[in-house]
Short mmCIF file of C-alpha atoms and ligand atoms in Angstrom, two decimals:
data_model
loop_
_atom_site.label_atom_id
_atom_site.label_comp_id
_atom_site.label_asym_id
_atom_site.label_seq_id
_atom_site.Cartn_x
_atom_site.Cartn_y
_atom_site.Cartn_z
CA UNK A 551 11.67 -10.66 -34.82
CA UNK A 552 13.81 -9.73 -31.83
CA UNK A 553 14.82 -12.47 -29.36
CA UNK A 554 15.06 -9.94 -26.53
CA UNK A 555 12.97 -10.84 -23.45
CA UNK A 556 9.71 -8.85 -23.07
CA UNK A 557 10.05 -5.66 -21.06
CA UNK A 558 8.61 -5.73 -17.58
CA UNK A 559 5.97 -3.32 -16.28
CA UNK A 560 8.48 -1.11 -14.46
CA UNK A 561 10.75 -0.81 -17.51
CA UNK A 562 7.78 0.16 -19.67
CA UNK A 563 6.85 2.88 -17.15
CA UNK A 564 10.45 4.13 -17.11
CA UNK A 565 10.57 4.38 -20.91
CA UNK A 566 7.17 6.11 -21.07
CA UNK A 567 8.31 8.63 -18.42
CA UNK A 568 11.52 9.45 -20.28
CA UNK A 569 9.49 10.19 -23.43
CA UNK A 570 7.32 12.76 -21.59
CA UNK A 571 7.93 16.50 -21.44
CA UNK A 572 9.43 17.19 -18.95
CA UNK A 573 11.17 13.82 -18.75
CA UNK A 574 10.19 11.88 -15.60
CA UNK A 575 11.14 8.73 -13.75
CA UNK A 576 8.93 6.80 -11.29
CA UNK A 577 10.14 7.07 -7.66
CA UNK A 578 10.14 3.28 -7.26
CA UNK A 579 13.00 3.10 -9.82
CA UNK A 580 15.35 4.48 -7.11
CA UNK A 581 15.41 1.20 -5.20
CA UNK A 582 17.83 -1.17 -6.90
CA UNK A 583 20.43 -2.67 -4.57
CA UNK A 584 22.67 0.40 -4.58
CA UNK A 585 19.67 2.77 -4.29
CA UNK A 586 18.36 0.88 -1.25
CA UNK A 587 21.83 1.03 0.34
CA UNK A 588 22.09 4.78 -0.33
CA UNK A 589 18.61 5.34 1.11
CA UNK A 590 19.70 3.62 4.32
CA UNK A 591 22.54 6.18 4.48
CA UNK A 592 20.15 9.08 3.78
CA UNK A 593 18.02 7.99 6.76
CA UNK A 594 21.07 8.53 8.98
CA UNK A 595 21.95 12.02 7.68
CA UNK A 596 21.62 14.77 10.31
CA UNK A 597 19.53 16.97 7.98
CA UNK A 598 17.11 14.17 7.04
CA UNK A 599 14.97 14.67 10.15
CA UNK A 600 12.05 12.57 8.84
CA UNK A 601 13.41 9.21 10.04
CA UNK A 602 14.34 10.43 13.49
CA UNK A 603 11.01 12.26 13.95
CA UNK A 604 8.97 9.24 12.86
CA UNK A 605 11.02 6.91 15.09
CA UNK A 606 10.54 9.27 18.03
CA UNK A 607 6.75 9.21 17.60
CA UNK A 608 6.61 5.42 17.25
CA UNK A 609 8.90 4.67 20.18
CA UNK A 610 7.35 7.20 22.58
CA UNK A 611 3.70 6.96 21.65
CA UNK A 612 3.30 3.27 20.82
CA UNK A 613 0.81 2.61 23.67
CA UNK A 614 -1.67 4.96 22.00
CA UNK A 615 -1.15 3.15 18.70
CA UNK A 616 -1.66 -0.24 20.30
CA UNK A 617 -4.89 1.03 21.88
CA UNK A 618 -6.06 2.23 18.48
CA UNK A 619 -5.06 -0.99 16.64
CA UNK A 620 -6.49 -3.43 19.17
CA UNK A 621 -8.94 -1.66 21.50
CA UNK A 622 -10.67 -5.00 22.12
CA UNK A 623 -7.50 -7.12 22.22
CA UNK A 624 -8.44 -8.72 18.85
CA UNK A 625 -5.39 -10.02 16.94
CA UNK A 626 -4.26 -7.85 14.07
CA UNK A 627 -2.21 -8.07 10.90
CA UNK A 628 0.30 -5.22 10.46
CA UNK A 629 0.81 -4.90 6.70
CA UNK A 630 3.56 -2.41 5.86
CA UNK A 631 3.65 -1.22 2.24
CA UNK A 632 7.17 -0.21 1.11
CA UNK A 633 8.65 -1.35 4.43
CA UNK A 634 12.28 -0.79 3.40
CA UNK A 635 14.57 -2.30 6.03
CA UNK A 636 11.78 -1.89 8.61
CA UNK A 637 14.15 -0.43 11.20
CA UNK A 638 11.58 1.94 12.72
CA UNK A 639 8.81 -0.66 12.62
CA UNK A 640 11.14 -3.07 14.40
CA UNK A 641 11.11 -0.72 17.41
CA UNK A 642 7.31 -0.55 17.27
CA UNK A 643 6.96 -4.34 16.96
CA UNK A 644 9.39 -4.84 19.85
CA UNK A 645 7.24 -2.59 22.07
CA UNK A 646 4.04 -4.38 20.95
CA UNK A 647 5.62 -7.79 21.57
CA UNK A 648 6.75 -6.66 25.01
CA UNK A 649 3.13 -5.69 25.75
CA UNK A 650 2.12 -9.22 24.60
CA UNK A 651 0.05 -7.95 21.67
CA UNK A 652 -1.16 -10.69 19.29
CA UNK A 653 -0.14 -9.64 15.77
CA UNK A 654 1.52 -10.75 12.53
CA UNK A 655 3.86 -8.38 10.71
CA UNK A 656 3.66 -8.45 6.87
CA UNK A 657 6.29 -6.21 5.22
CA UNK A 658 5.84 -5.68 1.46
CA UNK A 659 8.65 -4.24 -0.67
CA UNK A 660 10.01 -4.46 -4.22
CA UNK A 661 13.60 -4.36 -3.01
CA UNK A 662 15.07 -7.77 -2.11
CA UNK A 663 18.03 -5.94 -0.53
CA UNK A 664 15.73 -4.00 1.84
CA UNK A 665 13.67 -7.10 2.73
CA UNK A 666 16.79 -9.18 3.40
CA UNK A 667 18.07 -6.51 5.83
CA UNK A 668 14.65 -6.45 7.47
CA UNK A 669 14.55 -10.24 7.93
CA UNK A 670 18.09 -10.26 9.38
CA UNK A 671 17.22 -7.47 11.84
CA UNK A 672 13.97 -9.11 12.99
CA UNK A 673 15.67 -12.53 13.35
CA UNK A 674 18.32 -10.97 15.58
CA UNK A 675 16.13 -8.76 17.73
CA UNK A 676 12.69 -10.35 17.73
CA UNK A 677 13.24 -14.03 16.88
CA UNK A 678 9.82 -15.09 18.19
CA UNK A 679 7.80 -12.53 16.20
CA UNK A 680 5.63 -13.79 13.31
CA UNK A 681 6.94 -12.02 10.16
CA UNK A 682 5.59 -12.86 6.68
CA UNK A 683 7.63 -10.81 4.17
CA UNK A 684 6.27 -10.36 0.64
CA UNK A 685 8.46 -9.19 -2.22
CA UNK A 686 6.49 -7.33 -4.87
CA UNK A 687 4.84 -4.18 -6.06
CA UNK A 688 2.28 -2.89 -3.59
CA UNK A 689 0.15 -1.52 -6.43
CA UNK A 690 -0.69 -5.09 -7.46
CA UNK A 691 -2.06 -8.03 -5.54
CA UNK A 692 -3.47 -7.97 -2.05
CA UNK A 693 -3.77 -10.85 0.35
CA UNK A 694 -5.84 -10.79 3.46
CA UNK A 695 -4.23 -13.55 5.49
CA UNK A 696 -7.00 -14.15 7.96
CA UNK A 697 -10.58 -13.10 8.62
CA UNK A 698 -10.05 -13.25 12.35
CA UNK A 699 -7.38 -10.53 12.27
CA UNK A 700 -8.06 -6.81 11.93
CA UNK A 701 -6.00 -5.37 9.05
CA UNK A 702 -3.77 -2.41 9.92
CA UNK A 703 -1.99 -1.10 6.84
CA UNK A 704 1.11 1.04 7.37
CA UNK A 705 2.53 3.44 4.79
CA UNK A 706 5.38 5.20 6.53
CA UNK A 707 8.42 7.37 5.79
CA UNK A 708 6.20 9.96 4.08
CA UNK A 709 6.04 7.59 1.10
CA UNK A 710 2.60 8.99 0.23
CA UNK A 711 4.33 12.30 -0.50
CA UNK A 712 5.96 10.72 -3.56
CA UNK A 713 2.53 10.79 -5.23
CA UNK A 714 0.73 13.84 -6.54
CA UNK A 715 -2.74 14.61 -5.15
CA UNK A 716 -4.69 12.47 -7.63
CA UNK A 717 -2.29 9.53 -7.40
CA UNK A 718 -2.37 9.70 -3.60
CA UNK A 719 -6.18 9.70 -3.53
CA UNK A 720 -6.34 6.80 -6.00
CA UNK A 721 -3.84 4.88 -3.87
CA UNK A 722 -5.70 5.55 -0.60
CA UNK A 723 -8.98 4.47 -2.20
CA UNK A 724 -7.32 1.31 -3.51
CA UNK A 725 -6.19 0.49 0.05
CA UNK A 726 -9.68 1.27 1.39
CA UNK A 727 -11.25 -1.05 -1.20
CA UNK A 728 -9.34 -4.00 0.33
CA UNK A 729 -10.45 -3.19 3.86
CA UNK A 730 -13.39 -3.99 6.01
CA UNK A 731 -15.06 -1.42 8.19
CA UNK A 732 -13.00 -0.97 11.36
CA UNK A 733 -9.66 -1.85 9.71
CA UNK A 734 -7.06 0.90 9.97
CA UNK A 735 -4.44 2.82 8.04
CA UNK A 736 -1.32 4.29 9.65
CA UNK A 737 0.44 7.00 7.66
CA UNK A 738 3.76 8.71 8.34
CA UNK A 739 3.46 12.20 6.85
CA UNK A 740 5.97 15.03 6.73
CA UNK A 741 4.58 18.44 7.69
CA UNK A 742 5.05 21.84 6.04
CA UNK A 743 7.75 23.83 7.81
CA UNK A 744 10.59 26.31 7.30
CA UNK A 745 11.65 25.98 3.63
CA UNK A 746 15.36 26.05 4.60
CA UNK A 747 14.94 23.00 6.83
CA UNK A 748 13.10 21.20 4.06
CA UNK A 749 15.60 22.04 1.35
CA UNK A 750 18.44 20.88 3.56
CA UNK A 751 16.77 17.47 3.92
CA UNK A 752 17.01 16.89 0.15
CA UNK A 753 20.41 18.45 -0.46
CA UNK A 754 22.96 17.19 2.06
CA UNK A 755 26.53 18.63 1.97
CA UNK A 756 28.10 15.15 1.71
CA UNK A 757 26.32 14.45 -1.56
CA UNK A 758 24.58 11.24 -0.45
CA UNK A 759 21.22 12.45 -1.82
CA UNK A 760 22.95 13.50 -5.06
CA UNK A 761 24.47 10.01 -5.34
CA UNK A 762 21.01 8.48 -4.70
CA UNK A 763 19.54 10.60 -7.50
CA UNK A 764 22.40 9.98 -9.96
CA UNK A 765 22.21 6.23 -9.29
CA UNK A 766 19.06 6.31 -11.45
CA UNK A 767 21.29 6.97 -14.46
CA UNK A 768 23.64 4.11 -13.50
CA UNK A 769 20.59 1.85 -13.33
CA UNK A 770 19.36 3.05 -16.75
CA UNK A 771 22.81 2.38 -18.22
CA UNK A 772 22.86 -1.13 -16.77
CA UNK A 773 19.27 -2.19 -17.41
CA UNK A 774 18.41 -0.35 -20.62
CA UNK A 775 21.90 -0.17 -22.17
CA UNK A 776 21.84 3.65 -22.06
CA UNK A 777 25.04 5.68 -22.30
CA UNK A 778 24.38 8.39 -19.71
CA UNK A 779 27.57 10.08 -18.49
CA UNK A 780 27.06 10.87 -14.81
CA UNK A 781 29.51 13.80 -14.90
CA UNK A 782 27.23 15.54 -17.41
CA UNK A 783 24.24 15.59 -15.04
CA UNK A 784 23.83 17.12 -11.59
CA UNK A 785 21.40 16.78 -8.68
CA UNK A 786 19.05 19.70 -8.02
CA UNK A 787 16.51 19.92 -5.18
CA UNK A 788 13.82 22.56 -4.73
CA UNK A 789 11.01 23.33 -2.31
CA UNK A 790 7.96 25.39 -3.17
CA UNK A 791 6.25 26.83 -0.07
CA UNK A 792 3.23 27.67 -2.24
CA UNK A 793 2.22 24.08 -2.87
CA UNK A 794 4.29 22.36 -0.13
CA UNK A 795 6.19 20.14 -2.58
CA UNK A 796 9.91 19.34 -2.45
CA UNK A 797 11.06 18.21 -5.88
CA UNK A 798 14.29 16.59 -7.09
CA UNK A 799 15.72 16.73 -10.58
CA UNK A 800 18.71 15.63 -12.61
CA UNK A 801 19.95 18.56 -14.69
CA UNK A 802 21.73 18.11 -18.00
CA UNK A 803 24.96 20.16 -17.88
CA UNK A 804 25.07 20.71 -21.65
CA UNK A 805 23.19 19.76 -24.80
CA UNK A 806 23.61 16.07 -25.45
CA UNK A 807 21.94 12.96 -26.82
CA UNK A 808 21.77 9.69 -24.95
CA UNK A 809 21.00 6.37 -26.65
CA UNK A 810 20.00 2.88 -25.69
CA UNK A 811 21.53 -0.22 -27.23
CA UNK A 812 18.64 -2.42 -25.98
CA UNK A 813 15.42 -0.54 -26.65
CA UNK A 814 14.30 1.97 -29.23
CA UNK A 815 15.10 5.06 -27.16
CA UNK A 816 17.12 8.11 -27.99
CA UNK A 817 16.91 11.13 -25.69
CA UNK A 818 17.86 14.66 -26.62
CA UNK A 819 18.71 17.06 -23.77
CA UNK A 820 19.19 20.81 -24.02
CA UNK A 821 21.64 22.46 -21.60
CA UNK A 822 19.79 22.90 -18.29
CA UNK A 823 16.98 20.50 -19.20
CA UNK A 824 15.85 18.28 -16.33
CA UNK A 825 14.62 14.79 -15.59
CA UNK A 826 12.02 15.15 -12.82
CA UNK A 827 12.90 12.31 -10.46
CA UNK A 828 10.97 12.77 -7.23
CA UNK A 829 8.24 14.73 -5.54
CA UNK A 830 7.98 14.82 -1.74
CA UNK A 831 4.73 16.46 -0.73
CA UNK A 832 4.48 18.12 2.70
CA UNK A 833 1.13 18.36 4.48
CA UNK A 834 -0.84 20.40 6.98
CA UNK A 835 -3.76 19.30 9.18
CA UNK A 836 -6.45 20.48 6.78
CA UNK A 837 -4.91 18.53 3.86
CA UNK A 838 -4.67 15.37 5.98
CA UNK A 839 -8.29 15.66 7.12
CA UNK A 840 -9.48 16.20 3.56
CA UNK A 841 -7.51 13.23 2.15
CA UNK A 842 -8.95 10.93 4.80
CA UNK A 843 -12.52 12.04 4.10
CA UNK A 844 -12.08 11.81 0.32
CA UNK A 845 -10.82 8.23 0.51
CA UNK A 846 -13.28 6.65 2.95
CA UNK A 847 -11.52 6.99 6.27
CA UNK A 848 -12.10 8.86 9.50
CA UNK A 849 -8.95 10.25 11.14
CA UNK A 850 -8.79 8.76 14.64
CA UNK A 851 -5.37 9.74 15.97
CA UNK A 852 -2.86 12.42 15.06
CA UNK A 853 0.56 12.09 16.73
CA UNK A 854 3.42 14.57 16.30
CA UNK A 855 7.05 14.67 17.42
CA UNK A 856 7.82 17.25 20.13
CA UNK A 857 9.17 19.71 17.54
CA UNK A 858 6.06 19.44 15.36
CA UNK A 859 8.05 18.47 12.27
CA UNK A 860 6.28 15.25 11.39
CA UNK A 861 3.07 13.38 12.09
CA UNK A 862 1.85 9.81 12.31
CA UNK A 863 -1.84 9.74 11.50
CA UNK A 864 -4.15 6.80 12.15
CA UNK A 865 -7.34 6.52 10.11
CA UNK A 866 -10.22 4.09 10.48
CA UNK A 867 -12.04 2.61 7.51
CA UNK A 868 -15.65 3.76 7.72
CA UNK A 869 -18.89 2.40 6.25
CA UNK A 870 -19.31 2.83 2.46
CA UNK A 871 -22.66 4.58 3.06
CA UNK A 872 -20.89 7.17 5.16
CA UNK A 873 -18.14 7.39 2.56
CA UNK A 874 -20.70 8.35 -0.11
CA UNK A 875 -22.22 10.87 2.23
CA UNK A 876 -18.77 12.35 2.97
CA UNK A 877 -17.66 12.50 -0.64
CA UNK A 878 -19.43 15.49 -2.19
CA UNK A 879 -16.26 16.34 -4.15
CA UNK A 880 -15.34 12.82 -5.20
CA UNK A 881 -15.56 13.70 -8.90
CA UNK A 882 -12.70 16.20 -8.51
CA UNK A 883 -10.24 13.49 -7.42
C1 SAM B 1115 11.42 5.95 0.96
S1 SAM B 1115 11.65 4.23 1.30
C2 SAM B 1115 10.81 4.14 2.84
C3 SAM B 1115 11.08 2.89 3.60
C4 SAM B 1115 10.34 2.77 4.94
N1 SAM B 1115 8.89 2.80 4.79
C5 SAM B 1115 10.76 3.85 5.89
O1 SAM B 1115 9.92 4.64 6.30
O2 SAM B 1115 11.94 3.92 6.21
C6 SAM B 1115 10.50 3.53 0.15
C7 SAM B 1115 10.48 2.02 0.13
O3 SAM B 1115 9.35 1.62 -0.67
C8 SAM B 1115 9.73 0.61 -1.59
N2 SAM B 1115 8.86 0.77 -2.76
C9 SAM B 1115 8.79 1.84 -3.59
N3 SAM B 1115 7.82 1.64 -4.51
C10 SAM B 1115 7.29 0.41 -4.25
C11 SAM B 1115 6.24 -0.37 -4.84
N4 SAM B 1115 5.55 0.09 -5.87
N5 SAM B 1115 5.96 -1.58 -4.32
C12 SAM B 1115 6.64 -2.06 -3.24
N6 SAM B 1115 7.65 -1.36 -2.63
C13 SAM B 1115 7.96 -0.14 -3.13
C14 SAM B 1115 11.20 0.87 -1.86
O4 SAM B 1115 11.88 -0.31 -2.28
C15 SAM B 1115 11.70 1.37 -0.51
O5 SAM B 1115 12.18 0.34 0.30
#
């Protein structure tokens, strides 16, 4: 019998993905300490317009959001799934606090590095704000802190785009199942646009996105005792205007075999073979409307940046009876 500690859920998912054809890795595996640091750099890249566009919407249009979250002045709980360092939400919370809104901010993230940055930033800029950070996987466990507060769940940064259609619907329905009628969901969603602009966002000339992608191999070497050589893999990004999906890959430069010293895993790569590392789905209005209907929400507010690159969409949880009525195609999801 081996004395090795049991493998955690994430590691099991990673191993299962690497055994698939094509080989895959879950997007959440990006965010070890170095990955979280690199993502903070990506958010500042000139070509990665998503962060700036989302920030612009939140900072300019926050009064409309506050009206939607608390039309009756009832206190609310702002639960942000995958908050990262919360830098954009900090601006939103600062505006809400200035308007004397009564709310608690609950950021949830698997990355301790990201949550520590968030706590530092909030302590410095909004020391009086109630913040209840939770470290963990947002797929598991859900805590409603108070029955007096309306729940507003935020899923920003176009994080939903990392899921394919079925995963996204399952995730949205999971969120809906924890809500009461009248609770709300705020989504940051990237919109379909010129393919050149999109490709540029995932393939910066300074190689920060490439380093972010290749860091997955460093993490595999460290955590699973693999012997990936980073110089034998390269970053490749694509965008397909037909289905609106940007996809990132790691491409094997030659035929090679990579082994693990810790788990029973040996991977054979042909020259040019890829590991599929990330999908970033882009949306249009019709897709957004359909997703809301199929998961038990009614879209209530659709805010865009002035250049129409990005949208922040607010959905309200509607009655289950209406959900059934509105779900003629539910079996397709
Ligand atoms: C693309 S970043 C976006 C961060 C932030 N929402 C923003 O818009 O800037 C994704 C964040 O989600 C976190 N994350 C990814 N999968 C997660 C999971 N299953 N549970 C909790 N956090 C997760 C990562 O650690 C990372 O901080």
